[in-house]
PDB file of C-alpha atoms in Angstrom:
ATOM      1  CA  MET A 105     -15.959  -1.365 -16.475  1.00  0.00           C
ATOM      2  CA  ARG A 106     -12.517  -0.946 -18.066  1.00  0.00           C
ATOM      3  CA  VAL A 107      -9.798  -0.414 -15.468  1.00  0.00           C
ATOM      4  CA  ALA A 108      -6.115   0.274 -16.123  1.00  0.00           C
ATOM      5  CA  VAL A 109      -3.645  -0.926 -13.488  1.00  0.00           C
ATOM      6  CA  ALA A 110      -0.003   0.167 -13.238  1.00  0.00           C
ATOM      7  CA  GLY A 111       2.151  -1.916 -10.917  1.00  0.00           C
ATOM      8  CA  SER A 112       0.066  -4.969 -11.763  1.00  0.00           C
ATOM      9  CA  SER A 113       2.853  -7.508 -11.232  1.00  0.00           C
ATOM     10  CA  GLY A 114       3.485  -6.682  -7.579  1.00  0.00           C
ATOM     11  CA  PHE A 115       2.103  -8.298  -4.440  1.00  0.00           C
ATOM     12  CA  VAL A 116      -0.976  -6.070  -4.271  1.00  0.00           C
ATOM     13  CA  GLY A 117      -1.235  -5.387  -8.000  1.00  0.00           C
ATOM     14  CA  SER A 118      -1.416  -9.007  -9.108  1.00  0.00           C
ATOM     15  CA  ALA A 119      -4.090  -9.730  -6.504  1.00  0.00           C
ATOM     16  CA  LEU A 120      -6.028  -6.636  -7.571  1.00  0.00           C
ATOM     17  CA  VAL A 121      -6.010  -7.660 -11.243  1.00  0.00           C
ATOM     18  CA  ALA A 122      -7.372 -11.085 -10.285  1.00  0.00           C
ATOM     19  CA  GLY A 123     -10.020  -9.490  -8.069  1.00  0.00           C
ATOM     20  CA  LEU A 124     -11.138  -7.026 -10.731  1.00  0.00           C
ATOM     21  CA  GLU A 125     -11.350  -9.701 -13.409  1.00  0.00           C
ATOM     22  CA  SER A 126     -13.288 -12.046 -11.139  1.00  0.00           C
ATOM     23  CA  ALA A 127     -15.781  -9.217 -10.599  1.00  0.00           C
ATOM     24  CA  GLY A 128     -16.289  -8.944 -14.357  1.00  0.00           C
ATOM     25  CA  HIS A 129     -14.162  -5.874 -15.066  1.00  0.00           C
ATOM     26  CA  GLU A 130     -11.906  -5.601 -18.115  1.00  0.00           C
ATOM     27  CA  VAL A 131      -8.332  -4.868 -16.999  1.00  0.00           C
ATOM     28  CA  VAL A 132      -5.598  -3.161 -19.008  1.00  0.00           C
ATOM     29  CA  ARG A 133      -2.239  -3.892 -17.380  1.00  0.00           C
ATOM     30  CA  LEU A 134       0.337  -1.130 -17.850  1.00  0.00           C
ATOM     31  CA  VAL A 135       3.708  -2.910 -17.934  1.00  0.00           C
ATOM     32  CA  ARG A 136       7.337  -1.842 -18.406  1.00  0.00           C
ATOM     33  CA  HIS A 137       8.287  -4.823 -20.607  1.00  0.00           C
ATOM     34  CA  ALA A 138       7.170  -5.727 -24.116  1.00  0.00           C
ATOM     35  CA  PRO A 139       3.506  -6.802 -23.940  1.00  0.00           C
ATOM     36  CA  ALA A 140       3.160 -10.566 -23.603  1.00  0.00           C
ATOM     37  CA  ALA A 141      -0.646 -10.759 -23.520  1.00  0.00           C
ATOM     38  CA  ALA A 142      -3.589  -8.999 -25.119  1.00  0.00           C
ATOM     39  CA  ASN A 143      -4.470  -7.200 -21.876  1.00  0.00           C
ATOM     40  CA  GLU A 144      -0.979  -5.673 -21.502  1.00  0.00           C
ATOM     41  CA  ALA A 145       0.172  -2.274 -22.777  1.00  0.00           C
ATOM     42  CA  ARG A 146       3.716  -0.991 -22.431  1.00  0.00           C
ATOM     43  CA  TRP A 147       4.457   2.301 -20.745  1.00  0.00           C
ATOM     44  CA  ASP A 148       7.761   3.945 -19.860  1.00  0.00           C
ATOM     45  CA  PRO A 149       7.501   6.646 -17.200  1.00  0.00           C
ATOM     46  CA  GLU A 150      11.205   7.451 -17.475  1.00  0.00           C
ATOM     47  CA  GLN A 151      10.677   8.429 -21.113  1.00  0.00           C
ATOM     48  CA  GLY A 152       7.217   9.868 -20.505  1.00  0.00           C
ATOM     49  CA  VAL A 153       5.578   7.223 -22.701  1.00  0.00           C
ATOM     50  CA  VAL A 154       1.953   6.337 -21.893  1.00  0.00           C
ATOM     51  CA  PRO A 155      -0.172   4.270 -24.354  1.00  0.00           C
ATOM     52  CA  LEU A 156      -3.104   6.674 -24.569  1.00  0.00           C
ATOM     53  CA  ALA A 157      -4.782   4.651 -27.318  1.00  0.00           C
ATOM     54  CA  ARG A 158      -5.135   1.721 -24.902  1.00  0.00           C
ATOM     55  CA  LEU A 159      -6.690   3.966 -22.253  1.00  0.00           C
ATOM     56  CA  THR A 160      -9.667   4.919 -24.404  1.00  0.00           C
ATOM     57  CA  ASP A 161     -12.925   4.342 -22.511  1.00  0.00           C
ATOM     58  CA  VAL A 162     -11.050   3.443 -19.322  1.00  0.00           C
ATOM     59  CA  GLU A 163     -13.249   4.521 -16.418  1.00  0.00           C
ATOM     60  CA  ALA A 164     -10.704   4.026 -13.643  1.00  0.00           C
ATOM     61  CA  VAL A 165      -6.907   3.968 -13.355  1.00  0.00           C
ATOM     62  CA  VAL A 166      -5.082   2.423 -10.392  1.00  0.00           C
ATOM     63  CA  HIS A 167      -1.394   3.213  -9.893  1.00  0.00           C
ATOM     64  CA  LEU A 168       0.499   0.929  -7.499  1.00  0.00           C
ATOM     65  CA  GLY A 169       3.997   1.285  -8.962  1.00  0.00           C
ATOM     66  CA  GLY A 170       7.195   2.108  -7.104  1.00  0.00           C
ATOM     67  CA  VAL A 171      10.295   0.394  -5.767  1.00  0.00           C
ATOM     68  CA  ASN A 172       9.583  -1.782  -2.692  1.00  0.00           C
ATOM     69  CA  VAL A 173      10.607   0.146   0.441  1.00  0.00           C
ATOM     70  CA  GLY A 174      11.761  -3.071   2.100  1.00  0.00           C
ATOM     71  CA  SER A 175      13.888  -4.401  -0.741  1.00  0.00           C
ATOM     72  CA  HIS A 176      17.171  -2.737   0.288  1.00  0.00           C
ATOM     73  CA  ARG A 177      18.874  -0.964   3.165  1.00  0.00           C
ATOM     74  CA  TRP A 178      17.900   2.703   3.197  1.00  0.00           C
ATOM     75  CA  THR A 179      21.076   4.245   1.838  1.00  0.00           C
ATOM     76  CA  ARG A 180      20.990   7.780   0.485  1.00  0.00           C
ATOM     77  CA  ARG A 181      21.039   6.372  -3.046  1.00  0.00           C
ATOM     78  CA  PHE A 182      18.183   3.943  -2.372  1.00  0.00           C
ATOM     79  CA  LYS A 183      16.028   6.651  -0.794  1.00  0.00           C
ATOM     80  CA  LYS A 184      16.485   8.745  -3.926  1.00  0.00           C
ATOM     81  CA  GLU A 185      15.380   5.729  -5.972  1.00  0.00           C
ATOM     82  CA  LEU A 186      12.309   5.234  -3.759  1.00  0.00           C
ATOM     83  CA  HIS A 187      11.347   8.869  -4.198  1.00  0.00           C
ATOM     84  CA  HIS A 188      12.006   9.071  -7.927  1.00  0.00           C
ATOM     85  CA  SER A 189      10.224   5.823  -8.792  1.00  0.00           C
ATOM     86  CA  ARG A 190       7.013   7.067  -7.187  1.00  0.00           C
ATOM     87  CA  ILE A 191       6.979  10.751  -8.028  1.00  0.00           C
ATOM     88  CA  ARG A 192       8.078  10.415 -11.651  1.00  0.00           C
ATOM     89  CA  SER A 193       5.653   7.628 -12.540  1.00  0.00           C
ATOM     90  CA  THR A 194       2.705   9.294 -10.793  1.00  0.00           C
ATOM     91  CA  THR A 195       3.370  12.673 -12.401  1.00  0.00           C
ATOM     92  CA  VAL A 196       3.721  11.151 -15.877  1.00  0.00           C
ATOM     93  CA  LEU A 197       0.568   9.053 -15.577  1.00  0.00           C
ATOM     94  CA  ALA A 198      -1.563  11.794 -13.998  1.00  0.00           C
ATOM     95  CA  SER A 199      -0.472  14.273 -16.668  1.00  0.00           C
ATOM     96  CA  ALA A 200      -1.148  11.808 -19.489  1.00  0.00           C
ATOM     97  CA  LEU A 201      -4.711  11.199 -18.306  1.00  0.00           C
ATOM     98  CA  THR A 202      -5.513  14.870 -18.816  1.00  0.00           C
ATOM     99  CA  GLY A 203      -4.782  14.464 -22.533  1.00  0.00           C
ATOM    100  CA  LEU A 204      -7.503  11.884 -23.131  1.00  0.00           C
ATOM    101  CA  SER A 205     -10.583  13.084 -25.012  1.00  0.00           C
ATOM    102  CA  VAL A 206     -12.672  11.118 -22.509  1.00  0.00           C
ATOM    103  CA  ARG A 207     -10.927  11.116 -19.159  1.00  0.00           C
ATOM    104  CA  PRO A 208     -11.275   8.396 -16.530  1.00  0.00           C
ATOM    105  CA  ARG A 209     -13.717   9.074 -13.724  1.00  0.00           C
ATOM    106  CA  VAL A 210     -11.277   8.131 -10.964  1.00  0.00           C
ATOM    107  CA  PHE A 211      -7.526   7.824 -10.429  1.00  0.00           C
ATOM    108  CA  VAL A 212      -6.616   5.661  -7.417  1.00  0.00           C
ATOM    109  CA  CYS A 213      -2.987   6.151  -6.463  1.00  0.00           C
ATOM    110  CA  ALA A 214      -1.069   4.264  -3.797  1.00  0.00           C
ATOM    111  CA  SER A 215       0.298   5.994  -0.725  1.00  0.00           C
ATOM    112  CA  ALA A 216       1.149   4.668   2.736  1.00  0.00           C
ATOM    113  CA  MET A 217       0.463   5.176   6.417  1.00  0.00           C
ATOM    114  CA  GLY A 218       4.054   6.452   6.564  1.00  0.00           C
ATOM    115  CA  TYR A 219       2.363   9.759   5.699  1.00  0.00           C
ATOM    116  CA  TYR A 220       1.744  10.132   9.432  1.00  0.00           C
ATOM    117  CA  GLY A 221       5.438   9.798  10.308  1.00  0.00           C
ATOM    118  CA  PRO A 222       7.532   7.059  11.890  1.00  0.00           C
ATOM    119  CA  ASP A 223       6.142   7.290  15.431  1.00  0.00           C
ATOM    120  CA  ARG A 224       2.964   8.889  16.799  1.00  0.00           C
ATOM    121  CA  GLY A 225       2.732   6.855  20.008  1.00  0.00           C
ATOM    122  CA  ARG A 226      -0.832   6.068  21.095  1.00  0.00           C
ATOM    123  CA  GLU A 227      -2.420   8.875  19.059  1.00  0.00           C
ATOM    124  CA  LEU A 228      -5.378   7.618  17.043  1.00  0.00           C
ATOM    125  CA  LEU A 229      -4.731   8.596  13.434  1.00  0.00           C
ATOM    126  CA  ASP A 230      -7.340   8.981  10.730  1.00  0.00           C
ATOM    127  CA  GLU A 231      -7.434  10.891   7.466  1.00  0.00           C
ATOM    128  CA  GLU A 232      -7.957  14.200   9.288  1.00  0.00           C
ATOM    129  CA  SER A 233      -4.636  13.786  11.130  1.00  0.00           C
ATOM    130  CA  GLY A 234      -1.766  15.918   9.917  1.00  0.00           C
ATOM    131  CA  PRO A 235       1.389  14.564   8.280  1.00  0.00           C
ATOM    132  CA  GLY A 236       4.345  13.492  10.344  1.00  0.00           C
ATOM    133  CA  ASP A 237       8.070  14.020  10.026  1.00  0.00           C
ATOM    134  CA  GLY A 238      10.810  11.892   8.544  1.00  0.00           C
ATOM    135  CA  PHE A 239      11.677  10.369   5.194  1.00  0.00           C
ATOM    136  CA  LEU A 240       8.525   8.328   4.531  1.00  0.00           C
ATOM    137  CA  ALA A 241       6.221  11.156   5.598  1.00  0.00           C
ATOM    138  CA  GLY A 242       7.903  13.496   3.144  1.00  0.00           C
ATOM    139  CA  LEU A 243       7.859  10.839   0.443  1.00  0.00           C
ATOM    140  CA  CYS A 244       4.134  10.200   0.880  1.00  0.00           C
ATOM    141  CA  GLN A 245       3.305  13.904   0.797  1.00  0.00           C
ATOM    142  CA  ASP A 246       5.258  14.362  -2.439  1.00  0.00           C
ATOM    143  CA  TRP A 247       3.691  11.186  -3.842  1.00  0.00           C
ATOM    144  CA  GLU A 248       0.161  12.405  -3.198  1.00  0.00           C
ATOM    145  CA  HIS A 249       0.951  15.860  -4.558  1.00  0.00           C
ATOM    146  CA  ALA A 250       2.280  14.287  -7.781  1.00  0.00           C
ATOM    147  CA  ALA A 251      -1.307  13.405  -8.754  1.00  0.00           C
ATOM    148  CA  GLN A 252      -2.211  17.106  -8.917  1.00  0.00           C
ATOM    149  CA  PRO A 253      -2.507  17.221 -12.752  1.00  0.00           C
ATOM    150  CA  ALA A 254      -5.365  14.707 -12.571  1.00  0.00           C
ATOM    151  CA  ARG A 255      -7.062  16.662  -9.774  1.00  0.00           C
ATOM    152  CA  ALA A 256      -6.783  19.867 -11.798  1.00  0.00           C
ATOM    153  CA  ALA A 257      -8.509  18.087 -14.705  1.00  0.00           C
ATOM    154  CA  ASP A 258     -11.516  17.221 -12.487  1.00  0.00           C
ATOM    155  CA  ILE A 259     -10.609  13.536 -12.226  1.00  0.00           C
ATOM    156  CA  ALA A 260     -11.525  12.164  -8.792  1.00  0.00           C
ATOM    157  CA  VAL A 261      -8.202  11.281  -7.141  1.00  0.00           C
ATOM    158  CA  CYS A 262      -8.106   8.781  -4.273  1.00  0.00           C
ATOM    159  CA  HIS A 263      -4.960   8.152  -2.242  1.00  0.00           C
ATOM    160  CA  SER A 264      -4.914   4.680  -0.676  1.00  0.00           C
ATOM    161  CA  ARG A 265      -2.704   4.973   2.411  1.00  0.00           C
ATOM    162  CA  PHE A 266      -1.777   1.339   2.895  1.00  0.00           C
ATOM    163  CA  GLY A 267      -1.029  -0.177   6.275  1.00  0.00           C
ATOM    164  CA  LEU A 268       1.008  -3.355   6.739  1.00  0.00           C
ATOM    165  CA  VAL A 269      -0.483  -5.534   4.002  1.00  0.00           C
ATOM    166  CA  ILE A 270      -0.513  -9.197   5.002  1.00  0.00           C
ATOM    167  CA  GLY A 271      -1.338 -12.046   2.673  1.00  0.00           C
ATOM    168  CA  PRO A 272      -0.172 -15.410   1.357  1.00  0.00           C
ATOM    169  CA  GLY A 273       3.299 -15.406  -0.137  1.00  0.00           C
ATOM    170  CA  GLY A 274       4.357 -11.842   0.513  1.00  0.00           C
ATOM    171  CA  GLY A 275       3.762  -8.540   2.227  1.00  0.00           C
ATOM    172  CA  ALA A 276       4.710  -7.580   5.755  1.00  0.00           C
ATOM    173  CA  LEU A 277       4.472 -11.158   7.039  1.00  0.00           C
ATOM    174  CA  LYS A 278       6.985 -12.644   4.590  1.00  0.00           C
ATOM    175  CA  PRO A 279      10.206 -11.732   6.470  1.00  0.00           C
ATOM    176  CA  LEU A 280       8.699 -12.744   9.826  1.00  0.00           C
ATOM    177  CA  LEU A 281       7.397 -16.217   8.982  1.00  0.00           C
ATOM    178  CA  PRO A 282      10.722 -18.105   8.734  1.00  0.00           C
ATOM    179  CA  LEU A 283      11.785 -17.080  12.251  1.00  0.00           C
ATOM    180  CA  PHE A 284       8.376 -17.659  13.808  1.00  0.00           C
ATOM    181  CA  ARG A 285       8.036 -21.060  12.145  1.00  0.00           C
ATOM    182  CA  LEU A 286      11.364 -22.022  13.700  1.00  0.00           C
ATOM    183  CA  GLY A 287      10.095 -20.887  17.092  1.00  0.00           C
ATOM    184  CA  LEU A 288      12.573 -17.997  17.132  1.00  0.00           C
ATOM    185  CA  GLY A 289      10.146 -15.115  16.701  1.00  0.00           C
ATOM    186  CA  GLY A 290       9.531 -12.350  19.203  1.00  0.00           C
ATOM    187  CA  HIS A 291       8.287  -8.789  19.378  1.00  0.00           C
ATOM    188  CA  PHE A 292      10.394  -5.806  18.340  1.00  0.00           C
ATOM    189  CA  GLY A 293      11.759  -3.414  20.941  1.00  0.00           C
ATOM    190  CA  ASN A 294       9.364  -3.153  23.886  1.00  0.00           C
ATOM    191  CA  GLY A 295       6.455  -4.481  21.792  1.00  0.00           C
ATOM    192  CA  GLU A 296       4.184  -1.626  22.855  1.00  0.00           C
ATOM    193  CA  GLN A 297       4.292   0.190  19.519  1.00  0.00           C
ATOM    194  CA  PHE A 298       1.108   0.030  17.457  1.00  0.00           C
ATOM    195  CA  TRP A 299       1.007  -1.717  14.106  1.00  0.00           C
ATOM    196  CA  SER A 300      -1.832  -1.159  11.643  1.00  0.00           C
ATOM    197  CA  PRO A 301      -2.159  -4.307   9.527  1.00  0.00           C
ATOM    198  CA  VAL A 302      -4.665  -5.157   6.815  1.00  0.00           C
ATOM    199  CA  SER A 303      -5.253  -8.392   4.947  1.00  0.00           C
ATOM    200  CA  LEU A 304      -4.427  -8.586   1.258  1.00  0.00           C
ATOM    201  CA  HIS A 305      -8.012  -9.738   0.719  1.00  0.00           C
ATOM    202  CA  ASP A 306      -9.441  -6.578   2.286  1.00  0.00           C
ATOM    203  CA  THR A 307      -6.835  -4.429   0.532  1.00  0.00           C
ATOM    204  CA  VAL A 308      -8.073  -5.662  -2.839  1.00  0.00           C
ATOM    205  CA  ARG A 309     -11.691  -5.213  -1.758  1.00  0.00           C
ATOM    206  CA  ALA A 310     -10.964  -1.643  -0.617  1.00  0.00           C
ATOM    207  CA  LEU A 311      -9.304  -0.758  -3.926  1.00  0.00           C
ATOM    208  CA  ARG A 312     -12.248  -2.240  -5.818  1.00  0.00           C
ATOM    209  CA  PHE A 313     -14.574  -0.199  -3.607  1.00  0.00           C
ATOM    210  CA  LEU A 314     -12.745   3.039  -4.483  1.00  0.00           C
ATOM    211  CA  VAL A 315     -12.870   2.127  -8.171  1.00  0.00           C
ATOM    212  CA  GLU A 316     -16.532   1.130  -8.220  1.00  0.00           C
ATOM    213  CA  GLN A 317     -18.132   3.666  -5.883  1.00  0.00           C
ATOM    214  CA  HIS A 318     -18.945   7.079  -7.302  1.00  0.00           C
ATOM    215  CA  GLY A 319     -18.094  10.020  -5.081  1.00  0.00           C
ATOM    216  CA  CYS A 320     -14.915   8.696  -3.448  1.00  0.00           C
ATOM    217  CA  VAL A 321     -12.127  11.283  -3.469  1.00  0.00           C
ATOM    218  CA  GLY A 322      -9.147  12.196  -1.294  1.00  0.00           C
ATOM    219  CA  PRO A 323      -7.132  10.080   1.172  1.00  0.00           C
ATOM    220  CA  TYR A 324      -8.342   6.728   2.493  1.00  0.00           C
ATOM    221  CA  ASN A 325      -6.509   4.718   5.138  1.00  0.00           C
ATOM    222  CA  VAL A 326      -6.418   1.106   3.962  1.00  0.00           C
ATOM    223  CA  THR A 327      -5.896  -0.456   7.380  1.00  0.00           C
ATOM    224  CA  ALA A 328      -8.054  -2.790   9.438  1.00  0.00           C
ATOM    225  CA  PRO A 329     -10.247  -0.995  12.004  1.00  0.00           C
ATOM    226  CA  GLU A 330      -8.455  -2.550  14.993  1.00  0.00           C
ATOM    227  CA  PRO A 331      -4.764  -1.563  15.272  1.00  0.00           C
ATOM    228  CA  VAL A 332      -2.738  -3.849  17.502  1.00  0.00           C
ATOM    229  CA  SER A 333       0.456  -3.660  19.535  1.00  0.00           C
ATOM    230  CA  ASN A 334       3.476  -5.382  18.063  1.00  0.00           C
ATOM    231  CA  GLY A 335       3.601  -7.563  21.158  1.00  0.00           C
ATOM    232  CA  GLU A 336       0.035  -8.772  20.590  1.00  0.00           C
ATOM    233  CA  PHE A 337       0.690  -9.278  16.884  1.00  0.00           C
ATOM    234  CA  SER A 338       3.696 -11.452  17.715  1.00  0.00           C
ATOM    235  CA  ARG A 339       1.737 -13.410  20.323  1.00  0.00           C
ATOM    236  CA  VAL A 340      -1.106 -14.168  17.905  1.00  0.00           C
ATOM    237  CA  LEU A 341       1.266 -15.087  15.076  1.00  0.00           C
ATOM    238  CA  ALA A 342       3.189 -17.504  17.298  1.00  0.00           C
ATOM    239  CA  ALA A 343      -0.058 -19.029  18.574  1.00  0.00           C
ATOM    240  CA  GLU A 344      -1.462 -19.510  15.057  1.00  0.00           C
ATOM    241  CA  LEU A 345       1.764 -21.256  14.055  1.00  0.00           C
ATOM    242  CA  HIS A 346       1.750 -23.308  17.283  1.00  0.00           C
ATOM    243  CA  ARG A 347       5.239 -22.084  18.102  1.00  0.00           C
ATOM    244  CA  PRO A 348       6.684 -20.426  21.204  1.00  0.00           C
ATOM    245  CA  ARG A 349       7.313 -16.705  21.278  1.00  0.00           C
ATOM    246  CA  LEU A 350      10.863 -16.087  22.423  1.00  0.00           C
ATOM    247  CA  LEU A 351      12.750 -13.046  23.655  1.00  0.00           C
ATOM    248  CA  PRO A 352      12.165  -9.687  21.981  1.00  0.00           C
ATOM    249  CA  VAL A 353      14.425  -8.380  19.247  1.00  0.00           C
ATOM    250  CA  PRO A 354      16.215  -5.344  20.754  1.00  0.00           C
ATOM    251  CA  GLY A 355      15.824  -2.054  18.944  1.00  0.00           C
ATOM    252  CA  PHE A 356      19.576  -1.589  18.559  1.00  0.00           C
ATOM    253  CA  ALA A 357      19.847  -4.984  16.849  1.00  0.00           C
ATOM    254  CA  LEU A 358      17.263  -3.947  14.266  1.00  0.00           C
ATOM    255  CA  GLN A 359      19.066  -0.665  13.700  1.00  0.00           C
ATOM    256  CA  ILE A 360      22.321  -2.517  13.070  1.00  0.00           C
ATOM    257  CA  ALA A 361      20.637  -5.045  10.780  1.00  0.00           C
ATOM    258  CA  ILE A 362      18.488  -2.806   8.589  1.00  0.00           C
ATOM    259  CA  GLY A 363      19.432   0.768   9.451  1.00  0.00           C
ATOM    260  CA  GLN A 364      16.905   3.599   9.179  1.00  0.00           C
ATOM    261  CA  ALA A 365      14.185   1.221   7.983  1.00  0.00           C
ATOM    262  CA  SER A 366      14.053  -0.114  11.554  1.00  0.00           C
ATOM    263  CA  SER A 367      11.980   2.957  12.445  1.00  0.00           C
ATOM    264  CA  GLU A 368       9.086   1.368  10.542  1.00  0.00           C
ATOM    265  CA  LEU A 369       9.144  -1.644  12.890  1.00  0.00           C
ATOM    266  CA  LEU A 370       9.912   0.192  16.120  1.00  0.00           C
ATOM    267  CA  GLY A 371       7.711   3.233  15.549  1.00  0.00           C
ATOM    268  CA  SER A 372       4.059   3.367  16.598  1.00  0.00           C
ATOM    269  CA  LEU A 373       1.290   4.208  14.120  1.00  0.00           C
ATOM    270  CA  ARG A 374      -2.244   3.619  15.371  1.00  0.00           C
ATOM    271  CA  VAL A 375      -4.161   4.175  12.143  1.00  0.00           C
ATOM    272  CA  VAL A 376      -7.885   3.647  11.561  1.00  0.00           C
ATOM    273  CA  PRO A 377      -9.895   3.653   8.276  1.00  0.00           C
ATOM    274  CA  THR A 378     -12.458   6.289   9.204  1.00  0.00           C
ATOM    275  CA  ARG A 379     -13.290   7.450   5.680  1.00  0.00           C
ATOM    276  CA  LEU A 380     -13.636   3.944   4.236  1.00  0.00           C
ATOM    277  CA  SER A 381     -15.979   2.985   7.067  1.00  0.00           C
ATOM    278  CA  GLU A 382     -18.034   6.166   6.667  1.00  0.00           C
ATOM    279  CA  ALA A 383     -18.347   5.419   2.937  1.00  0.00           C
ATOM    280  CA  GLY A 384     -19.918   2.055   3.750  1.00  0.00           C
ATOM    281  CA  PHE A 385     -16.972  -0.310   3.328  1.00  0.00           C
ATOM    282  CA  GLU A 386     -16.964  -3.330   5.669  1.00  0.00           C
ATOM    283  CA  PHE A 387     -13.816  -5.311   6.455  1.00  0.00           C
ATOM    284  CA  GLU A 388     -14.010  -9.091   6.333  1.00  0.00           C
ATOM    285  CA  HIS A 389     -10.835  -9.370   8.431  1.00  0.00           C
ATOM    286  CA  PRO A 390     -11.205  -6.567  10.993  1.00  0.00           C
ATOM    287  CA  GLU A 391      -8.785  -7.844  13.653  1.00  0.00           C
ATOM    288  CA  VAL A 392      -5.322  -9.346  13.869  1.00  0.00           C
ATOM    289  CA  ARG A 393      -6.204 -13.027  14.262  1.00  0.00           C
ATOM    290  CA  ALA A 394      -8.410 -13.017  11.164  1.00  0.00           C
ATOM    291  CA  ILE A 395      -5.752 -11.091   9.245  1.00  0.00           C
ATOM    292  CA  ILE A 396      -3.003 -13.567  10.131  1.00  0.00           C
ATOM    293  CA  ARG A 397      -5.209 -16.575   9.417  1.00  0.00           C
ATOM    294  CA  SER A 398      -5.987 -15.174   5.969  1.00  0.00           C
ATOM    295  CA  ALA A 399      -2.273 -15.324   5.148  1.00  0.00           C
ATOM    296  CA  LEU A 400      -1.413 -18.790   6.484  1.00  0.00           C
TER     297      LEU A 400
END
């Protein structure tokens, strides 16, 4: 199968390309720079440039692009950049796919569990749950809507609502490891808020599943089936590193340090992958200890 991947140089994207190629698929990497390899094709969403000739006979397109939400403090300017980078690129790519004489069967576009809002307490959230409030919820709704041109052209559109992706060398664990390795790690706030992690390994497997399985369409929560409290996550991480778990990090300290983005650490999202499980996908790292071990 020929698969085009946008956002192929990122944490998830680079792992996905490797996973697809190891499974025998031919990958076309859509890149912003001048192509440096035979499997790369340049695109420029700002200018509306998509290399349609390189997308001939592509059966699936995966779009993972967008500025990293954790790369800067959430200023008004940065939030505009987060929004624009996702909506513009998705709209341009989805619209371009409709112009192909032979359209791809499926368009898998990234989204996030932020769709459900910053804090839903102990509510169990699956794909039937309604959207939440706040910046990320609005961003995710606009992001998913931006794929509408592909939907209107009868391309199966899947929205992968990622949880906290954890893997070697990056993801949600990267900023935590230095403190925990020094024995200075602790839970955030009261530690009772739910986190919904997923291993990078299972994230790649889930994306491959959506690409390879016929009939998948709509939103899919890409989170492990066992959400965990932040306190338990911190306890397991400290234990796996053989380090003590110290005092919690107060909520006000996080708000001072990283501003509005602190809501993503202090809020509670108890998300489960109902639709993936019903489709027959099985997680190899279903719970927090296995997830953390996969990253260390």
